[in-house]
Structure formats: structure tokens, C-alpha cells
mmCIF file of C-alpha atoms and ligand atoms in Angstrom:
data_model
loop_
_atom_site.group_PDB
_atom_site.id
_atom_site.type_symbol
_atom_site.label_atom_id
_atom_site.label_comp_id
_atom_site.label_asym_id
_atom_site.label_seq_id
_atom_site.Cartn_x
_atom_site.Cartn_y
_atom_site.Cartn_z
ATOM 1 C CA MET A 1 78.551 98.420 -20.266
ATOM 2 C CA ASP A 2 76.119 95.428 -20.613
ATOM 3 C CA ASP A 3 78.163 92.740 -19.182
ATOM 4 C CA PHE A 4 74.905 91.694 -17.068
ATOM 5 C CA ALA A 5 72.406 92.406 -19.449
ATOM 6 C CA GLY A 6 69.513 89.750 -19.161
ATOM 7 C CA ARG A 7 70.683 88.469 -15.501
ATOM 8 C CA VAL A 8 68.700 88.845 -12.512
ATOM 9 C CA ALA A 9 70.510 89.841 -9.215
ATOM 10 C CA LEU A 10 69.376 89.528 -5.871
ATOM 11 C CA ILE A 11 70.902 91.827 -3.140
ATOM 12 C CA THR A 12 70.187 91.453 0.444
ATOM 13 C CA GLY A 13 70.639 94.685 2.720
ATOM 14 C CA GLY A 14 69.741 96.563 -0.371
ATOM 15 C CA ALA A 15 67.919 99.622 0.788
ATOM 16 C CA ARG A 16 71.379 101.404 1.390
ATOM 17 C CA GLY A 17 75.140 101.491 1.809
ATOM 18 C CA GLN A 18 77.154 98.755 -0.222
ATOM 19 C CA GLY A 19 73.912 96.859 -0.997
ATOM 20 C CA ARG A 20 72.644 99.934 -3.045
ATOM 21 C CA THR A 21 75.994 100.514 -4.693
ATOM 22 C CA HIS A 22 76.097 96.931 -5.898
ATOM 23 C CA ALA A 23 72.512 97.065 -7.007
ATOM 24 C CA LEU A 24 72.971 100.378 -9.005
ATOM 25 C CA ALA A 25 76.183 98.980 -10.805
ATOM 26 C CA LEU A 26 74.497 95.849 -11.954
ATOM 27 C CA ALA A 27 71.400 97.832 -13.106
ATOM 28 C CA GLU A 28 73.711 100.286 -15.019
ATOM 29 C CA ARG A 29 75.135 96.991 -16.516
ATOM 30 C CA GLY A 30 71.754 95.732 -17.820
ATOM 31 C CA ALA A 31 70.819 93.053 -14.849
ATOM 32 C CA ASP A 32 67.323 93.331 -13.175
ATOM 33 C CA ILE A 33 67.430 93.833 -9.519
ATOM 34 C CA VAL A 34 65.646 92.036 -6.714
ATOM 35 C CA ILE A 35 66.430 93.743 -3.061
ATOM 36 C CA CYS A 36 65.320 92.990 0.352
ATOM 37 C CA ASP A 37 66.150 94.856 3.636
ATOM 38 C CA ARG A 38 64.454 94.411 6.964
ATOM 39 C CA CYS A 39 63.951 98.416 7.091
ATOM 40 C CA ALA A 40 63.424 98.109 10.842
ATOM 41 C CA ASP A 41 65.814 98.852 13.867
ATOM 42 C CA SER A 42 66.802 96.230 16.132
ATOM 43 C CA PRO A 43 67.006 96.539 20.035
ATOM 44 C CA SER A 44 70.363 94.993 19.860
ATOM 45 C CA VAL A 45 71.710 97.283 17.308
ATOM 46 C CA PRO A 46 73.025 100.811 18.732
ATOM 47 C CA TYR A 47 72.347 102.465 15.097
ATOM 48 C CA PRO A 48 69.441 102.907 12.896
ATOM 49 C CA LEU A 49 69.270 100.499 10.101
ATOM 50 C CA ALA A 50 67.549 101.287 6.705
ATOM 51 C CA THR A 51 64.133 102.622 6.502
ATOM 52 C CA PRO A 52 61.244 101.716 3.818
ATOM 53 C CA GLU A 53 62.000 105.292 2.422
ATOM 54 C CA ASP A 54 65.679 103.916 1.768
ATOM 55 C CA LEU A 55 64.536 100.822 -0.026
ATOM 56 C CA ALA A 56 62.237 102.754 -2.089
ATOM 57 C CA GLU A 57 64.942 105.145 -3.061
ATOM 58 C CA THR A 58 67.211 102.311 -4.365
ATOM 59 C CA GLU A 59 64.149 100.966 -6.097
ATOM 60 C CA ARG A 60 63.586 104.202 -7.591
ATOM 61 C CA LEU A 61 67.501 104.498 -8.833
ATOM 62 C CA VAL A 62 67.160 101.038 -10.356
ATOM 63 C CA THR A 63 64.134 101.940 -12.533
ATOM 64 C CA GLU A 64 65.897 105.302 -13.379
ATOM 65 C CA ARG A 65 68.647 103.224 -14.844
ATOM 66 C CA GLY A 66 65.804 101.419 -17.051
ATOM 67 C CA ARG A 67 65.948 98.296 -15.383
ATOM 68 C CA ARG A 68 63.008 96.401 -13.489
ATOM 69 C CA CYS A 69 63.208 96.130 -9.706
ATOM 70 C CA ILE A 70 61.507 93.920 -7.030
ATOM 71 C CA ALA A 71 62.102 95.679 -3.698
ATOM 72 C CA VAL A 72 60.868 93.819 -0.547
ATOM 73 C CA GLN A 73 60.701 94.308 3.101
ATOM 74 C CA ALA A 74 62.195 91.024 4.668
ATOM 75 C CA ASN A 75 64.774 89.870 7.104
ATOM 76 C CA THR A 76 67.323 87.312 6.007
ATOM 77 C CA ALA A 77 67.326 85.480 9.155
ATOM 78 C CA ASP A 78 63.593 84.598 7.927
ATOM 79 C CA HIS A 79 64.196 81.281 5.797
ATOM 80 C CA ALA A 80 60.710 81.113 4.432
ATOM 81 C CA ALA A 81 60.708 84.807 3.456
ATOM 82 C CA MET A 82 63.898 84.238 1.377
ATOM 83 C CA VAL A 83 62.667 81.503 -0.401
ATOM 84 C CA ASP A 84 59.479 83.457 -0.985
ATOM 85 C CA LEU A 85 61.328 85.993 -2.272
ATOM 86 C CA VAL A 86 63.357 83.831 -4.865
ATOM 87 C CA ALA A 87 60.138 82.239 -6.195
ATOM 88 C CA ARG A 88 58.751 85.810 -6.800
ATOM 89 C CA ALA A 89 61.884 87.080 -8.635
ATOM 90 C CA ASN A 90 62.013 83.781 -10.772
ATOM 91 C CA ALA A 91 58.226 84.311 -11.635
ATOM 92 C CA GLU A 92 58.373 87.972 -12.337
ATOM 93 C CA LEU A 93 61.878 88.576 -13.688
ATOM 94 C CA GLY A 94 63.204 85.304 -14.848
ATOM 95 C CA SER A 95 65.722 82.925 -12.874
ATOM 96 C CA VAL A 96 68.048 84.576 -10.241
ATOM 97 C CA ASP A 97 71.434 83.922 -11.525
ATOM 98 C CA ILE A 98 73.371 86.378 -8.961
ATOM 99 C CA ALA A 99 73.093 86.661 -5.339
ATOM 100 C CA ILE A 100 75.082 89.074 -3.028
ATOM 101 C CA ALA A 101 74.260 88.021 0.463
ATOM 102 C CA ASN A 102 75.487 91.576 1.664
ATOM 103 C CA ALA A 103 72.846 92.406 4.545
ATOM 104 C CA GLY A 104 74.449 92.672 8.039
ATOM 105 C CA VAL A 105 74.783 94.582 11.343
ATOM 106 C CA SER A 106 77.824 95.729 13.466
ATOM 107 C CA VAL A 107 77.870 95.444 17.365
ATOM 108 C CA ALA A 108 80.758 96.206 19.197
ATOM 109 C CA ASP A 109 80.528 94.394 22.515
ATOM 110 C CA SER A 110 83.009 92.822 24.715
ATOM 111 C CA VAL A 111 82.621 88.968 25.670
ATOM 112 C CA VAL A 112 82.600 89.834 29.131
ATOM 113 C CA GLN A 113 79.601 91.803 28.781
ATOM 114 C CA MET A 114 77.598 90.883 25.883
ATOM 115 C CA SER A 115 74.205 89.654 26.079
ATOM 116 C CA PRO A 116 72.403 86.709 24.639
ATOM 117 C CA GLU A 117 70.399 88.988 22.576
ATOM 118 C CA VAL A 118 73.086 90.789 21.076
ATOM 119 C CA TRP A 119 74.845 87.479 20.235
ATOM 120 C CA ASN A 120 71.694 85.997 18.525
ATOM 121 C CA GLU A 121 71.233 89.210 16.602
ATOM 122 C CA VAL A 122 74.755 89.168 15.223
ATOM 123 C CA ILE A 123 74.440 85.616 14.485
ATOM 124 C CA ALA A 124 70.694 85.611 12.852
ATOM 125 C CA SER A 125 71.986 88.584 10.569
ATOM 126 C CA ASN A 126 75.257 87.839 9.762
ATOM 127 C CA LEU A 127 75.461 84.272 9.602
ATOM 128 C CA THR A 128 71.986 82.792 9.200
ATOM 129 C CA GLY A 129 70.918 85.192 7.120
ATOM 130 C CA VAL A 130 73.881 84.351 4.782
ATOM 131 C CA PHE A 131 73.062 80.716 4.787
ATOM 132 C CA ASN A 132 69.024 81.306 4.173
ATOM 133 C CA THR A 133 70.146 83.523 0.932
ATOM 134 C CA LEU A 134 72.454 80.583 -0.278
ATOM 135 C CA SER A 135 69.943 78.002 0.642
ATOM 136 C CA ALA A 136 66.947 80.193 -1.391
ATOM 137 C CA VAL A 137 69.245 80.752 -4.397
ATOM 138 C CA SER A 138 71.682 77.870 -4.933
ATOM 139 C CA PRO A 139 69.060 75.014 -5.928
ATOM 140 C CA GLY A 140 67.834 76.725 -8.858
ATOM 141 C CA MET A 141 71.271 77.753 -9.675
ATOM 142 C CA ALA A 142 72.603 74.349 -9.777
ATOM 143 C CA GLU A 143 69.701 73.012 -11.654
ATOM 144 C CA ARG A 144 70.241 75.355 -14.545
ATOM 145 C CA GLY A 145 73.906 75.244 -14.360
ATOM 146 C CA HIS A 146 74.922 78.646 -13.880
ATOM 147 C CA GLY A 147 75.183 80.867 -10.825
ATOM 148 C CA ARG A 148 77.393 83.576 -9.067
ATOM 149 C CA ILE A 149 77.301 83.935 -5.476
ATOM 150 C CA VAL A 150 79.179 86.599 -3.269
ATOM 151 C CA THR A 151 79.173 86.818 0.459
ATOM 152 C CA VAL A 152 80.392 89.689 2.254
ATOM 153 C CA SER A 153 82.651 89.058 5.347
ATOM 154 C CA SER A 154 84.985 91.565 6.666
ATOM 155 C CA MET A 155 88.517 92.391 7.485
ATOM 156 C CA MET A 156 87.231 91.397 10.974
ATOM 157 C CA GLY A 157 86.472 87.987 9.670
ATOM 158 C CA ARG A 158 90.177 87.504 8.787
ATOM 159 C CA GLY A 159 91.494 88.581 11.912
ATOM 160 C CA ALA A 160 90.290 90.096 15.440
ATOM 161 C CA ASN A 161 89.961 93.043 17.427
ATOM 162 C CA PRO A 162 88.926 93.883 21.018
ATOM 163 C CA GLY A 163 84.944 94.154 21.381
ATOM 164 C CA LEU A 164 83.962 92.252 18.221
ATOM 165 C CA THR A 165 83.453 88.798 19.666
ATOM 166 C CA ALA A 166 80.290 88.250 18.076
ATOM 167 C CA TYR A 167 80.981 90.133 14.738
ATOM 168 C CA SER A 168 84.286 88.456 14.243
ATOM 169 C CA ALA A 169 82.648 85.025 14.699
ATOM 170 C CA SER A 170 79.834 85.791 12.047
ATOM 171 C CA LYS A 171 82.096 87.097 9.560
ATOM 172 C CA TRP A 172 84.693 84.009 10.150
ATOM 173 C CA GLY A 173 81.912 81.742 9.706
ATOM 174 C CA VAL A 174 80.866 83.470 6.491
ATOM 175 C CA ILE A 175 84.155 82.685 4.988
ATOM 176 C CA GLY A 176 83.983 79.210 6.126
ATOM 177 C CA MET A 177 80.318 78.688 4.624
ATOM 178 C CA THR A 178 81.487 80.473 1.408
ATOM 179 C CA LYS A 179 84.292 78.002 0.814
ATOM 180 C CA SER A 180 82.405 74.878 1.769
ATOM 181 C CA ALA A 181 79.439 76.208 -0.531
ATOM 182 C CA ALA A 182 82.098 76.628 -3.140
ATOM 183 C CA LEU A 183 82.757 72.919 -3.094
ATOM 184 C CA ASP A 184 79.268 71.806 -2.697
ATOM 185 C CA LEU A 185 78.471 73.649 -5.837
ATOM 186 C CA ALA A 186 81.997 73.176 -7.813
ATOM 187 C CA GLY A 187 80.423 70.492 -10.191
ATOM 188 C CA SER A 188 77.296 72.847 -11.039
ATOM 189 C CA GLY A 189 78.461 76.071 -12.930
ATOM 190 C CA VAL A 190 77.693 77.961 -9.621
ATOM 191 C CA THR A 191 80.476 79.824 -7.738
ATOM 192 C CA VAL A 192 80.798 81.219 -4.182
ATOM 193 C CA ASN A 193 83.132 83.816 -3.052
ATOM 194 C CA ALA A 194 83.539 86.334 -0.311
ATOM 195 C CA VAL A 195 84.765 89.879 -0.150
ATOM 196 C CA ALA A 196 86.331 91.072 3.073
ATOM 197 C CA PRO A 197 86.017 94.925 3.118
ATOM 198 C CA GLY A 198 87.905 97.271 5.411
ATOM 199 C CA ASN A 199 86.003 100.363 7.089
ATOM 200 C CA VAL A 200 83.647 101.423 4.475
ATOM 201 C CA SER A 201 82.081 104.787 4.489
ATOM 202 C CA THR A 202 78.583 103.781 5.462
ATOM 203 C CA ALA A 203 75.841 104.333 8.291
ATOM 204 C CA MET A 204 77.384 101.148 9.826
ATOM 205 C CA VAL A 205 80.528 103.136 10.610
ATOM 206 C CA HIS A 206 79.414 106.768 10.538
ATOM 207 C CA ASN A 207 77.419 106.565 13.718
ATOM 208 C CA ASP A 208 77.554 108.175 17.157
ATOM 209 C CA ALA A 209 77.572 104.748 19.073
ATOM 210 C CA LEU A 210 80.702 103.486 17.181
ATOM 211 C CA TYR A 211 82.337 106.937 17.125
ATOM 212 C CA ALA A 212 81.867 107.000 20.992
ATOM 213 C CA ILE A 213 83.574 103.532 21.565
ATOM 214 C CA MET A 214 86.431 104.667 19.183
ATOM 215 C CA ARG A 215 86.940 107.927 21.071
ATOM 216 C CA PRO A 216 85.984 107.194 24.885
ATOM 217 C CA ASP A 217 88.209 110.179 25.704
ATOM 218 C CA LEU A 218 85.890 112.719 24.092
ATOM 219 C CA ASP A 219 82.157 113.864 24.679
ATOM 220 C CA HIS A 220 80.960 114.148 21.114
ATOM 221 C CA PRO A 221 83.740 112.770 18.778
ATOM 222 C CA THR A 222 83.277 113.789 14.939
ATOM 223 C CA ARG A 223 84.589 111.986 11.961
ATOM 224 C CA GLU A 224 87.910 113.859 12.086
ATOM 225 C CA ASP A 225 88.241 112.629 15.750
ATOM 226 C CA VAL A 226 87.733 108.784 14.760
ATOM 227 C CA ALA A 227 89.605 109.102 11.609
ATOM 228 C CA PRO A 228 92.967 108.196 12.970
ATOM 229 C CA ILE A 229 91.821 105.209 14.874
ATOM 230 C CA PHE A 230 90.164 103.805 11.881
ATOM 231 C CA THR A 231 93.107 104.400 9.859
ATOM 232 C CA MET A 232 95.127 102.123 12.311
ATOM 233 C CA LEU A 233 92.917 99.312 11.452
ATOM 234 C CA HIS A 234 94.091 99.520 7.856
ATOM 235 C CA GLY A 235 97.897 99.069 6.132
ATOM 236 C CA GLN A 236 97.614 101.979 3.795
ATOM 237 C CA PRO A 237 97.226 105.399 5.535
ATOM 238 C CA VAL A 238 93.480 105.880 4.930
ATOM 239 C CA PRO A 239 90.418 105.837 7.442
ATOM 240 C CA PHE A 240 87.591 104.980 5.060
ATOM 241 C CA LEU A 241 86.983 103.385 1.732
ATOM 242 C CA GLU A 242 83.971 104.037 -0.429
ATOM 243 C CA PRO A 243 81.244 101.449 -1.166
ATOM 244 C CA GLU A 244 81.952 101.802 -4.824
ATOM 245 C CA GLU A 245 85.516 100.055 -4.111
ATOM 246 C CA ILE A 246 83.825 97.178 -2.706
ATOM 247 C CA THR A 247 81.297 96.998 -5.803
ATOM 248 C CA HIS A 248 84.391 97.143 -7.750
ATOM 249 C CA ALA A 249 85.703 93.741 -6.550
ATOM 250 C CA VAL A 250 81.944 92.227 -6.294
ATOM 251 C CA LEU A 251 81.514 92.599 -10.200
ATOM 252 C CA PHE A 252 84.828 90.825 -10.924
ATOM 253 C CA LEU A 253 83.810 88.015 -8.994
ATOM 254 C CA LEU A 254 80.213 87.918 -10.837
ATOM 255 C CA ALA A 255 81.671 88.285 -14.314
ATOM 256 C CA ASP A 256 81.142 85.187 -16.443
ATOM 257 C CA ALA A 257 85.005 85.386 -17.033
ATOM 258 C CA SER A 258 85.318 84.652 -13.310
ATOM 259 C CA ALA A 259 83.664 81.106 -13.908
ATOM 260 C CA HIS A 260 87.005 79.178 -12.172
ATOM 261 C CA ILE A 261 87.473 81.464 -9.340
ATOM 262 C CA THR A 262 85.313 80.126 -6.529
ATOM 263 C CA GLY A 263 85.931 79.536 -2.888
ATOM 264 C CA THR A 264 88.071 82.587 -2.530
ATOM 265 C CA VAL A 265 88.164 85.737 -0.429
ATOM 266 C CA ILE A 266 89.058 89.212 -1.779
ATOM 267 C CA PRO A 267 89.962 91.431 0.915
ATOM 268 C CA VAL A 268 89.307 95.182 -0.425
ATOM 269 C CA ASP A 269 90.627 96.718 2.667
ATOM 270 C CA ALA A 270 93.609 99.029 2.203
ATOM 271 C CA GLY A 271 96.140 96.506 3.104
ATOM 272 C CA ALA A 272 94.796 94.971 6.666
ATOM 273 C CA ALA A 273 94.929 91.422 5.220
ATOM 274 C CA ALA A 274 98.491 91.729 4.701
ATOM 275 C CA ARG A 275 98.860 91.406 8.621
ATOM 276 C CA VAL A 276 96.826 88.431 8.820
ATOM 277 C CA SER A 277 97.294 86.092 6.050
ATOM 278 C CA ALA A 278 99.611 84.921 3.196
HETATM 279 N N1 NAD B 301 80.795 99.612 6.711
HETATM 280 C C1 NAD B 301 82.023 98.761 6.864
HETATM 281 O O1 NAD B 301 82.945 99.312 7.295
HETATM 282 C C2 NAD B 301 81.984 97.309 6.694
HETATM 283 C C3 NAD B 301 83.405 96.461 6.819
HETATM 284 C C4 NAD B 301 83.108 95.333 6.263
HETATM 285 C C5 NAD B 301 81.984 94.613 6.250
HETATM 286 N N2 NAD B 301 80.957 95.320 6.074
HETATM 287 C C6 NAD B 301 79.739 94.205 5.977
HETATM 288 O O2 NAD B 301 79.332 94.921 4.578
HETATM 289 C C7 NAD B 301 77.813 94.580 4.505
HETATM 290 C C8 NAD B 301 76.973 96.034 4.015
HETATM 291 O O3 NAD B 301 77.222 96.825 4.892
HETATM 292 P P1 NAD B 301 76.995 98.373 5.020
HETATM 293 O O4 NAD B 301 78.512 98.918 5.131
HETATM 294 O O5 NAD B 301 76.552 98.865 3.677
HETATM 295 O O6 NAD B 301 76.224 99.011 6.141
HETATM 296 P P2 NAD B 301 74.581 99.410 6.144
HETATM 297 O O7 NAD B 301 74.138 99.251 7.579
HETATM 298 O O8 NAD B 301 74.676 100.656 5.426
HETATM 299 O O9 NAD B 301 74.038 98.347 5.401
HETATM 300 C C9 NAD B 301 73.390 97.215 5.781
HETATM 301 C C10 NAD B 301 71.964 96.633 5.188
HETATM 302 O O10 NAD B 301 71.483 95.689 5.806
HETATM 303 C C11 NAD B 301 70.311 95.830 6.523
HETATM 304 N N3 NAD B 301 70.222 94.635 7.276
HETATM 305 C C12 NAD B 301 70.785 94.137 8.406
HETATM 306 N N4 NAD B 301 70.137 93.308 8.878
HETATM 307 C C13 NAD B 301 69.375 92.864 8.003
HETATM 308 C C14 NAD B 301 68.690 91.509 7.988
HETATM 309 N N5 NAD B 301 68.716 90.614 9.078
HETATM 310 N N6 NAD B 301 67.578 90.990 7.096
HETATM 311 C C15 NAD B 301 67.644 92.122 5.890
HETATM 312 N N7 NAD B 301 68.453 93.183 6.124
HETATM 313 C C16 NAD B 301 69.139 93.525 6.845
HETATM 314 C C17 NAD B 301 70.293 97.071 7.049
HETATM 315 O O11 NAD B 301 68.990 97.368 7.376
HETATM 316 C C18 NAD B 301 71.226 97.904 5.782
HETATM 317 O O12 NAD B 301 70.362 98.578 4.917
HETATM 318 C C19 NAD B 301 77.196 93.896 5.794
HETATM 319 O O13 NAD B 301 77.429 92.740 6.033
HETATM 320 C C20 NAD B 301 78.415 94.409 6.873
HETATM 321 O O14 NAD B 301 78.862 93.771 7.773
HETATM 322 C C21 NAD B 301 80.847 96.431 6.264
#
């Protein structure tokens, strides 16, 4: 269980959800952890984002596992904040040699009515934020000749669905960025890969705003009411995956033994990718 002993891992969006499970799995395997999260709601996002208490709880859970943790309230759309965070981590914990660009938002909106504010929020958080993360960590990794970067796309980054113009555009963009960055870094011992999750049981999915879009025929749809709709997005007959299932694929890509896996995308989506690609 000490596969990542001595490593320093940066996880964006680490206050809750998949970011938290990635952080805890790495801490349990010996890595020191750096997490950031905006910990503030956005007027363009119709569900609550993480809170400072969520961020403090992830920090507590990491330290409870015997690892050091830097936890910072920062927006990945802020390039200077990401550069500062990596510099602080390098100074206090040691060189950041693992990065998971996980922070993101989901807004379901049709191109017919989407405001520029919604578009800008989704692109800033899901695409520019990933670039800022890569930009902050990759120079040091390339100089040291070692690094593992995992970006988080989505099954909606490999296909399309109504009402997901901005989200799909951002997540397709993450895949293009990942593949190109993998080639930029191909000679430097740094790998860059993406995971593309299906429906994952986190607050991004389990919220009233999305439930209402999934079941417009009901006044107060419940998890049970929306489950059949979510199931249709997958190939296997399951509505939701657990965050730990995504962590499993992330750990595989972060392993030393994955040195020659780069520029690829691992779908963890209950078979959804079988419908869209070879
Ligand atoms: N839940 C799903 O079904 C699903 C499916 C496919 C992909 N994803 C992707 O997985 C990633 C993790 O999402 P999750 O399911 O854990 O949801 P989540 O909402 O629980 O976690 C996302 C975290 O990112 C933070 N965040 C959002 N924008 C940020 C920004 N600009 N700067 C810093 N922090 C920011 C949020 O506060 C939150 O803590 C996201 O990129 C999401 O798009 C999720």
C-alpha cells in the first residue's frame, strides 16, 4: 500500500466528491497531498459547490492517514493562484510529481438560451482551469524528468447529449489538451492521460436542479425517479458509479509502471464509450 510513498500529489477540486477520494487513496498509499478548491458558489452554476468546511474535512482525513496536507481555497481559473500553490507545495512538501486536474462544474443548458456567463463559467472551470493546472506543474516535472498528470474529462467529452453544449465542449477540449500535452512532454518522463467518467454519485449529479431537468414531468423528483434516465446514458444497467471506481483508474495511470501509457483516455462509464468510439 505504499506505492506512492515520497510523492507529492496535487488534486484540484479536492474538497469533496471524486477529488476527495483521489486524495485519500493517494494518502493511504504514502503520498503527501496538496488540494485546492474554490469553496464558493457561482451564480452560473445551479447547485452548491464545495464549502471551506468540506476542504477542511478532506485535509483532516488526509492528516488522519498520517500524511501531510496543504489545503488552499483557490480557483483553478486563476493562473497566478495555481502557480503560487505549486511553488508553495514544492517549498513545503517537496516537488509536485503527481497532478490530477479534477475541478469542474456541470451546467445543463441549451445553446438556444445559454447565457455568455454560463458558457464562460464552464469553459473557465473545466478547460482553462485544466490548462492552468498543467501549466503550473509541467515545467518542474519536465525539468526533473518525472511526472504523472491525469485530467478529468467525461463520457460527455466523447459524445453529446442535448443541453450540454458548454459542458461537452469543455470536456472534448480536455481530451484534445491531454493528447497534445502528452506529446509536448513525451521526451521528458512526464505522462498525461485522461479519465472519462460516466454518472458518478457526487453532488454534481445528486442535486435538485439536475433532477428537475431529468424529470420535468414531476414536481419533486427523487433519486429513484431519475435513476432510469441516468441508466440510459450508460451501457450497463446501472444509474450511478461510485467515486472510488474513478480513483481506481486514476491510480493505474499514476503508477510508475504506467510510464509508457500517455495521451490516452480511460472511460469509466459502465460501457457508454462502447457506443461512441472504437
Ligand atoms: N459526477 C459525475 O457524474 C461526473 C461525470 C463525468 C465527469 N465528472 C467530472 O469529475 C470532476 C469531479 O466532479 P465531482 O463529480 O467530484 O463533482 P463535485 O461537484 O463534487 O466536485 C467538483 C469540485 O470542484 C470544485 N470546483 C469547481 N470549479 C472549480 C474551480 N474553478 N476551481 C477550483 N475548484 C472548483 C467544486 O467546488 C467541487 O468541490 C469534474 O471535473 C466533473 O466534471 C463528473
